[in-house]
């Protein structure tokens, strides 16, 4: 069971961004995509969730091609995209935002148990339960966005820079939540992260994207330990 992207190309108008990108995200596994600003990481997430069309290649979910499907259909089949910038309903409470995640799971049995477990491990969410999401801190909002996604029974989660703009401490908390979501939901997680070292510690395997192409891939700990890759592509 996996999410597979094979030989994908995509871009904006006439500007190509991704070229011949192939990745695989197995169920219950965190796979990270890292690379410099502008490498095409968000573009890859958009192409997978259907916000952008592929100009070549294909995408499969558990062996079924999905690249002809509209974004809503992809989401219904359990491919859930949490884009950069969270996008909560700021006027609604934390509880209501998470309830919307549960509704999105309709037909796939909303999972209250997973949410309860996340709330037990991250008590801040319970403390904020009846507050408007728009009033929470950036880190708290990100945690709500991730919990909402977890509540929707994802088969595959596309997480675009969940720690963007957060302090190191909050980033660690958010990444800990990502790890727990992968364990508890069994979803495969494609994790796009600027915090390369933290992402590679959490992920099982990783891909390095450079100017729209995959230039390195392998077990995350091997990439993390490779001086060559750290210097050449990761600015470390
Ligand atoms: P970042 O970490 O800065 O978000 P990224 O690796 O996610 O970088 P993308 O956002 O995928 O990179 O951008 C890849 C390229 O596509 C960049 O050259 C960017 O300027 C361009 N691009 C991104 N979004 C659009 C858009 N909506 N229209 C036109 N060009 C875009």
mmCIF file of C-alpha atoms and ligand atoms in Angstrom:
data_model
loop_
_atom_site.group_PDB
_atom_site.id
_atom_site.type_symbol
_atom_site.label_atom_id
_atom_site.label_comp_id
_atom_site.label_asym_id
_atom_site.label_seq_id
_atom_site.Cartn_x
_atom_site.Cartn_y
_atom_site.Cartn_z
ATOM 1 C CA UNK A 1 0.000 0.000 0.000
ATOM 2 C CA UNK A 2 1.549 3.281 -1.035
ATOM 3 C CA UNK A 3 1.193 6.637 -2.673
ATOM 4 C CA UNK A 4 3.337 6.617 -5.798
ATOM 5 C CA UNK A 5 4.334 9.451 -8.079
ATOM 6 C CA UNK A 6 6.017 8.288 -11.259
ATOM 7 C CA UNK A 7 7.885 10.528 -13.675
ATOM 8 C CA UNK A 8 5.828 13.584 -12.792
ATOM 9 C CA UNK A 9 6.214 16.926 -14.520
ATOM 10 C CA UNK A 10 4.242 20.041 -13.577
ATOM 11 C CA UNK A 11 4.554 23.787 -13.579
ATOM 12 C CA UNK A 12 2.741 27.087 -13.816
ATOM 13 C CA UNK A 13 1.558 28.139 -17.232
ATOM 14 C CA UNK A 14 4.525 27.621 -19.483
ATOM 15 C CA UNK A 15 7.046 27.584 -16.681
ATOM 16 C CA UNK A 16 8.102 24.035 -15.886
ATOM 17 C CA UNK A 17 8.913 23.415 -12.224
ATOM 18 C CA UNK A 18 8.941 19.661 -11.640
ATOM 19 C CA UNK A 19 10.659 17.317 -14.030
ATOM 20 C CA UNK A 20 10.626 13.540 -13.925
ATOM 21 C CA UNK A 21 9.862 13.318 -10.218
ATOM 22 C CA UNK A 22 9.255 9.837 -8.813
ATOM 23 C CA UNK A 23 8.582 9.206 -5.143
ATOM 24 C CA UNK A 24 6.903 6.578 -3.033
ATOM 25 C CA UNK A 25 5.199 7.015 0.345
ATOM 26 C CA UNK A 26 4.228 3.699 1.966
ATOM 27 C CA UNK A 27 1.345 3.532 4.438
ATOM 28 C CA UNK A 28 2.201 4.166 8.084
ATOM 29 C CA UNK A 29 5.522 5.723 7.082
ATOM 30 C CA UNK A 30 6.885 9.258 7.119
ATOM 31 C CA UNK A 31 8.750 10.240 3.986
ATOM 32 C CA UNK A 32 10.339 13.661 3.862
ATOM 33 C CA UNK A 33 10.946 15.897 0.873
ATOM 34 C CA UNK A 34 13.619 18.479 1.543
ATOM 35 C CA UNK A 35 15.364 21.081 -0.578
ATOM 36 C CA UNK A 36 16.073 24.777 -0.877
ATOM 37 C CA UNK A 37 13.468 27.508 -1.211
ATOM 38 C CA UNK A 38 11.922 27.373 -4.625
ATOM 39 C CA UNK A 39 13.048 23.790 -5.294
ATOM 40 C CA UNK A 40 9.460 22.802 -6.035
ATOM 41 C CA UNK A 41 8.364 21.112 -2.820
ATOM 42 C CA UNK A 42 5.015 22.880 -2.547
ATOM 43 C CA UNK A 43 4.479 22.398 -6.256
ATOM 44 C CA UNK A 44 4.884 18.653 -5.737
ATOM 45 C CA UNK A 45 2.280 18.655 -2.952
ATOM 46 C CA UNK A 46 -0.124 20.632 -5.155
ATOM 47 C CA UNK A 47 0.369 18.235 -8.049
ATOM 48 C CA UNK A 48 -0.376 15.255 -5.814
ATOM 49 C CA UNK A 49 -3.517 16.776 -4.303
ATOM 50 C CA UNK A 50 -4.723 17.875 -7.735
ATOM 51 C CA UNK A 51 -4.458 21.647 -7.399
ATOM 52 C CA UNK A 52 -2.042 21.491 -10.324
ATOM 53 C CA UNK A 53 -2.230 19.196 -13.326
ATOM 54 C CA UNK A 54 0.607 16.955 -14.335
ATOM 55 C CA UNK A 55 1.998 17.561 -17.796
ATOM 56 C CA UNK A 56 3.624 14.118 -17.696
ATOM 57 C CA UNK A 57 3.769 11.119 -15.392
ATOM 58 C CA UNK A 58 1.231 9.570 -13.081
ATOM 59 C CA UNK A 59 0.077 9.319 -9.475
ATOM 60 C CA UNK A 60 -1.302 6.180 -7.856
ATOM 61 C CA UNK A 61 -2.953 5.587 -4.512
ATOM 62 C CA UNK A 62 -2.684 1.939 -3.480
ATOM 63 C CA UNK A 63 -2.308 0.955 -7.110
ATOM 64 C CA UNK A 64 -5.197 3.033 -8.475
ATOM 65 C CA UNK A 65 -4.319 5.933 -10.779
ATOM 66 C CA UNK A 66 -5.755 9.191 -9.477
ATOM 67 C CA UNK A 67 -4.215 11.820 -11.725
ATOM 68 C CA UNK A 68 -7.453 12.163 -13.687
ATOM 69 C CA UNK A 69 -9.448 12.973 -10.548
ATOM 70 C CA UNK A 70 -10.413 16.413 -9.315
ATOM 71 C CA UNK A 71 -8.957 17.566 -5.976
ATOM 72 C CA UNK A 72 -12.241 16.947 -4.107
ATOM 73 C CA UNK A 73 -12.362 13.368 -5.296
ATOM 74 C CA UNK A 74 -8.758 12.825 -4.276
ATOM 75 C CA UNK A 75 -9.536 14.242 -0.843
ATOM 76 C CA UNK A 76 -12.580 11.986 -0.528
ATOM 77 C CA UNK A 77 -10.444 8.981 -1.281
ATOM 78 C CA UNK A 78 -8.287 9.869 1.725
ATOM 79 C CA UNK A 79 -5.528 11.971 0.181
ATOM 80 C CA UNK A 80 -5.421 14.932 2.541
ATOM 81 C CA UNK A 81 -3.346 18.046 1.901
ATOM 82 C CA UNK A 82 -2.444 20.393 4.750
ATOM 83 C CA UNK A 83 -1.028 23.349 2.823
ATOM 84 C CA UNK A 84 1.405 25.943 4.078
ATOM 85 C CA UNK A 85 -0.322 28.498 6.259
ATOM 86 C CA UNK A 86 -2.795 26.241 8.055
ATOM 87 C CA UNK A 87 -6.123 27.654 6.739
ATOM 88 C CA UNK A 88 -8.314 27.077 9.742
ATOM 89 C CA UNK A 89 -11.753 28.599 10.060
ATOM 90 C CA UNK A 90 -10.669 31.417 12.347
ATOM 91 C CA UNK A 91 -14.167 32.305 13.523
ATOM 92 C CA UNK A 92 -14.948 28.724 14.493
ATOM 93 C CA UNK A 93 -13.756 27.086 17.689
ATOM 94 C CA UNK A 94 -11.069 24.444 17.874
ATOM 95 C CA UNK A 95 -13.820 21.865 18.480
ATOM 96 C CA UNK A 96 -15.731 22.994 15.389
ATOM 97 C CA UNK A 97 -12.641 22.951 13.203
ATOM 98 C CA UNK A 98 -11.845 19.415 14.275
ATOM 99 C CA UNK A 99 -15.483 18.399 13.791
ATOM 100 C CA UNK A 100 -15.139 19.515 10.174
ATOM 101 C CA UNK A 101 -12.267 17.099 9.781
ATOM 102 C CA UNK A 102 -14.483 14.349 11.115
ATOM 103 C CA UNK A 103 -17.217 15.255 8.656
ATOM 104 C CA UNK A 104 -14.761 15.039 5.809
ATOM 105 C CA UNK A 105 -14.221 11.420 6.812
ATOM 106 C CA UNK A 106 -17.858 10.553 6.073
ATOM 107 C CA UNK A 107 -18.115 7.214 4.408
ATOM 108 C CA UNK A 108 -14.754 6.264 5.808
ATOM 109 C CA UNK A 109 -15.940 6.142 9.458
ATOM 110 C CA UNK A 110 -14.740 9.181 11.345
ATOM 111 C CA UNK A 111 -12.139 8.247 13.851
ATOM 112 C CA UNK A 112 -12.882 9.677 17.275
ATOM 113 C CA UNK A 113 -10.404 7.412 18.992
ATOM 114 C CA UNK A 114 -7.407 8.858 17.169
ATOM 115 C CA UNK A 115 -8.483 12.391 18.033
ATOM 116 C CA UNK A 116 -8.965 11.475 21.693
ATOM 117 C CA UNK A 117 -5.490 10.033 21.802
ATOM 118 C CA UNK A 118 -3.998 13.145 20.244
ATOM 119 C CA UNK A 119 -5.868 15.336 22.724
ATOM 120 C CA UNK A 120 -4.565 13.255 25.616
ATOM 121 C CA UNK A 121 -0.999 13.675 24.422
ATOM 122 C CA UNK A 122 -1.341 17.364 23.568
ATOM 123 C CA UNK A 123 -3.442 18.819 26.389
ATOM 124 C CA UNK A 124 -3.100 22.342 24.994
ATOM 125 C CA UNK A 125 -5.691 21.383 22.365
ATOM 126 C CA UNK A 126 -8.212 20.482 25.071
ATOM 127 C CA UNK A 127 -7.444 23.653 26.962
ATOM 128 C CA UNK A 128 -8.267 25.671 23.860
ATOM 129 C CA UNK A 129 -11.214 23.476 22.841
ATOM 130 C CA UNK A 130 -13.916 26.166 22.939
ATOM 131 C CA UNK A 131 -11.791 29.091 21.821
ATOM 132 C CA UNK A 132 -11.908 30.564 18.368
ATOM 133 C CA UNK A 133 -9.136 29.085 16.247
ATOM 134 C CA UNK A 134 -8.167 32.525 14.932
ATOM 135 C CA UNK A 135 -7.137 33.614 18.405
ATOM 136 C CA UNK A 136 -4.630 30.820 18.984
ATOM 137 C CA UNK A 137 -0.888 31.124 18.562
ATOM 138 C CA UNK A 138 0.678 29.981 15.310
ATOM 139 C CA UNK A 139 1.892 26.742 16.859
ATOM 140 C CA UNK A 140 -1.477 25.972 18.375
ATOM 141 C CA UNK A 141 -3.205 26.653 15.062
ATOM 142 C CA UNK A 142 -0.838 24.296 13.314
ATOM 143 C CA UNK A 143 -1.631 21.607 15.850
ATOM 144 C CA UNK A 144 -5.352 22.109 15.266
ATOM 145 C CA UNK A 145 -4.854 21.895 11.497
ATOM 146 C CA UNK A 146 -2.962 18.618 11.884
ATOM 147 C CA UNK A 147 -5.527 17.179 14.298
ATOM 148 C CA UNK A 148 -8.322 18.143 11.914
ATOM 149 C CA UNK A 149 -6.494 16.316 9.139
ATOM 150 C CA UNK A 150 -5.979 13.286 11.395
ATOM 151 C CA UNK A 151 -9.704 13.276 12.205
ATOM 152 C CA UNK A 152 -10.590 12.933 8.540
ATOM 153 C CA UNK A 153 -9.232 9.379 8.341
ATOM 154 C CA UNK A 154 -6.422 10.125 5.938
ATOM 155 C CA UNK A 155 -4.821 7.341 3.950
ATOM 156 C CA UNK A 156 -2.061 9.683 2.862
ATOM 157 C CA UNK A 157 -1.238 13.079 4.308
ATOM 158 C CA UNK A 158 0.627 15.815 2.473
ATOM 159 C CA UNK A 159 2.064 18.184 5.061
ATOM 160 C CA UNK A 160 3.573 21.347 3.641
ATOM 161 C CA UNK A 161 5.961 22.945 6.121
ATOM 162 C CA UNK A 162 4.013 22.371 9.316
ATOM 163 C CA UNK A 163 6.706 24.100 11.372
ATOM 164 C CA UNK A 164 6.923 27.227 9.226
ATOM 165 C CA UNK A 165 7.347 30.338 11.348
ATOM 166 C CA UNK A 166 7.386 28.467 14.656
ATOM 167 C CA UNK A 167 10.021 28.610 17.368
ATOM 168 C CA UNK A 168 12.338 25.596 17.676
ATOM 169 C CA UNK A 169 10.424 24.407 20.735
ATOM 170 C CA UNK A 170 7.036 24.596 19.029
ATOM 171 C CA UNK A 171 8.449 23.053 15.864
ATOM 172 C CA UNK A 172 9.540 20.041 17.878
ATOM 173 C CA UNK A 173 6.077 19.774 19.392
ATOM 174 C CA UNK A 174 4.445 19.969 15.960
ATOM 175 C CA UNK A 175 6.779 17.336 14.544
ATOM 176 C CA UNK A 176 6.108 15.111 17.537
ATOM 177 C CA UNK A 177 2.410 15.419 16.679
ATOM 178 C CA UNK A 178 3.163 14.476 13.064
ATOM 179 C CA UNK A 179 4.912 11.328 14.297
ATOM 180 C CA UNK A 180 1.991 10.410 16.476
ATOM 181 C CA UNK A 181 -0.507 10.982 13.668
ATOM 182 C CA UNK A 182 1.419 8.614 11.414
ATOM 183 C CA UNK A 183 1.471 5.972 14.163
ATOM 184 C CA UNK A 184 -2.143 6.335 15.208
ATOM 185 C CA UNK A 185 -3.850 6.760 11.841
ATOM 186 C CA UNK A 186 -1.604 4.439 9.852
ATOM 187 C CA UNK A 187 -1.513 7.062 7.115
ATOM 188 C CA UNK A 188 1.520 7.492 4.920
ATOM 189 C CA UNK A 189 2.886 10.993 5.465
ATOM 190 C CA UNK A 190 4.703 13.098 2.907
ATOM 191 C CA UNK A 191 6.453 15.683 5.068
ATOM 192 C CA UNK A 192 7.799 18.818 3.431
ATOM 193 C CA UNK A 193 10.065 20.622 5.848
ATOM 194 C CA UNK A 194 12.581 23.436 6.015
ATOM 195 C CA UNK A 195 13.914 22.080 9.282
ATOM 196 C CA UNK A 196 15.873 19.451 7.476
ATOM 197 C CA UNK A 197 17.647 17.885 10.402
ATOM 198 C CA UNK A 198 14.462 17.475 12.430
ATOM 199 C CA UNK A 199 12.580 16.148 9.398
ATOM 200 C CA UNK A 200 15.267 13.579 8.641
ATOM 201 C CA UNK A 201 15.244 12.395 12.255
ATOM 202 C CA UNK A 202 11.504 11.812 12.092
ATOM 203 C CA UNK A 203 11.227 10.332 8.599
ATOM 204 C CA UNK A 204 12.122 6.807 7.508
ATOM 205 C CA UNK A 205 13.240 7.862 4.079
ATOM 206 C CA UNK A 206 13.685 11.091 2.218
ATOM 207 C CA UNK A 207 14.095 12.738 -1.147
ATOM 208 C CA UNK A 208 16.141 15.811 -1.908
ATOM 209 C CA UNK A 209 14.574 18.083 -4.482
ATOM 210 C CA UNK A 210 16.767 20.578 -6.327
ATOM 211 C CA UNK A 211 15.416 22.822 -9.047
ATOM 212 C CA UNK A 212 12.482 20.541 -9.670
ATOM 213 C CA UNK A 213 14.391 17.266 -9.815
ATOM 214 C CA UNK A 214 15.076 14.530 -7.301
ATOM 215 C CA UNK A 215 18.850 14.620 -6.822
ATOM 216 C CA UNK A 216 19.188 12.243 -3.883
ATOM 217 C CA UNK A 217 17.033 9.708 -2.088
ATOM 218 C CA UNK A 218 17.445 7.020 0.519
ATOM 219 C CA UNK A 219 17.028 6.134 4.165
ATOM 220 C CA UNK A 220 16.670 9.377 6.108
ATOM 221 C CA UNK A 221 19.516 8.639 8.505
ATOM 222 C CA UNK A 222 21.905 8.001 5.611
ATOM 223 C CA UNK A 223 21.023 11.313 3.978
ATOM 224 C CA UNK A 224 21.392 13.038 7.316
ATOM 225 C CA UNK A 225 24.856 11.650 7.783
ATOM 226 C CA UNK A 226 26.096 12.358 4.277
ATOM 227 C CA UNK A 227 28.413 15.376 4.381
ATOM 228 C CA UNK A 228 28.212 15.709 0.637
ATOM 229 C CA UNK A 229 24.437 15.969 0.606
ATOM 230 C CA UNK A 230 24.318 18.198 3.639
ATOM 231 C CA UNK A 231 26.729 20.640 2.011
ATOM 232 C CA UNK A 232 25.555 20.486 -1.557
ATOM 233 C CA UNK A 233 21.809 20.588 -1.123
ATOM 234 C CA UNK A 234 20.767 21.162 2.415
ATOM 235 C CA UNK A 235 22.834 24.191 3.343
ATOM 236 C CA UNK A 236 23.959 22.546 6.546
HETATM 237 P P1 LIG B 1 9.415 27.250 -0.554
HETATM 238 O O1 LIG B 1 10.108 26.490 0.491
HETATM 239 O O2 LIG B 1 9.985 28.619 -0.756
HETATM 240 O O3 LIG B 1 7.928 27.219 -0.461
HETATM 241 P P2 LIG B 1 9.257 25.231 -2.584
HETATM 242 O O4 LIG B 1 10.361 24.241 -2.711
HETATM 243 O O5 LIG B 1 8.013 24.792 -1.930
HETATM 244 O O6 LIG B 1 9.821 26.504 -1.900
HETATM 245 P P3 LIG B 1 7.583 25.991 -4.772
HETATM 246 O O7 LIG B 1 6.737 26.865 -3.926
HETATM 247 O O8 LIG B 1 7.066 24.707 -5.223
HETATM 248 O O9 LIG B 1 8.983 25.730 -4.033
HETATM 249 O O10 LIG B 1 8.071 26.855 -6.023
HETATM 250 C C1 LIG B 1 8.814 26.313 -7.109
HETATM 251 C C2 LIG B 1 8.923 27.359 -8.206
HETATM 252 O O11 LIG B 1 7.622 27.642 -8.720
HETATM 253 C C3 LIG B 1 9.495 28.686 -7.743
HETATM 254 O O12 LIG B 1 10.305 29.169 -8.785
HETATM 255 C C4 LIG B 1 8.279 29.559 -7.566
HETATM 256 O O13 LIG B 1 8.577 30.902 -7.794
HETATM 257 C C5 LIG B 1 7.330 29.036 -8.630
HETATM 258 N N1 LIG B 1 5.924 29.189 -8.251
HETATM 259 C C6 LIG B 1 5.350 28.753 -7.103
HETATM 260 N N2 LIG B 1 4.032 29.029 -7.089
HETATM 261 C C7 LIG B 1 3.740 29.660 -8.248
HETATM 262 C C8 LIG B 1 2.550 30.189 -8.833
HETATM 263 N N3 LIG B 1 1.379 30.113 -8.219
HETATM 264 N N4 LIG B 1 2.660 30.761 -10.063
HETATM 265 C C9 LIG B 1 3.845 30.830 -10.706
HETATM 266 N N5 LIG B 1 4.998 30.358 -10.211
HETATM 267 C C10 LIG B 1 4.964 29.777 -9.003
#
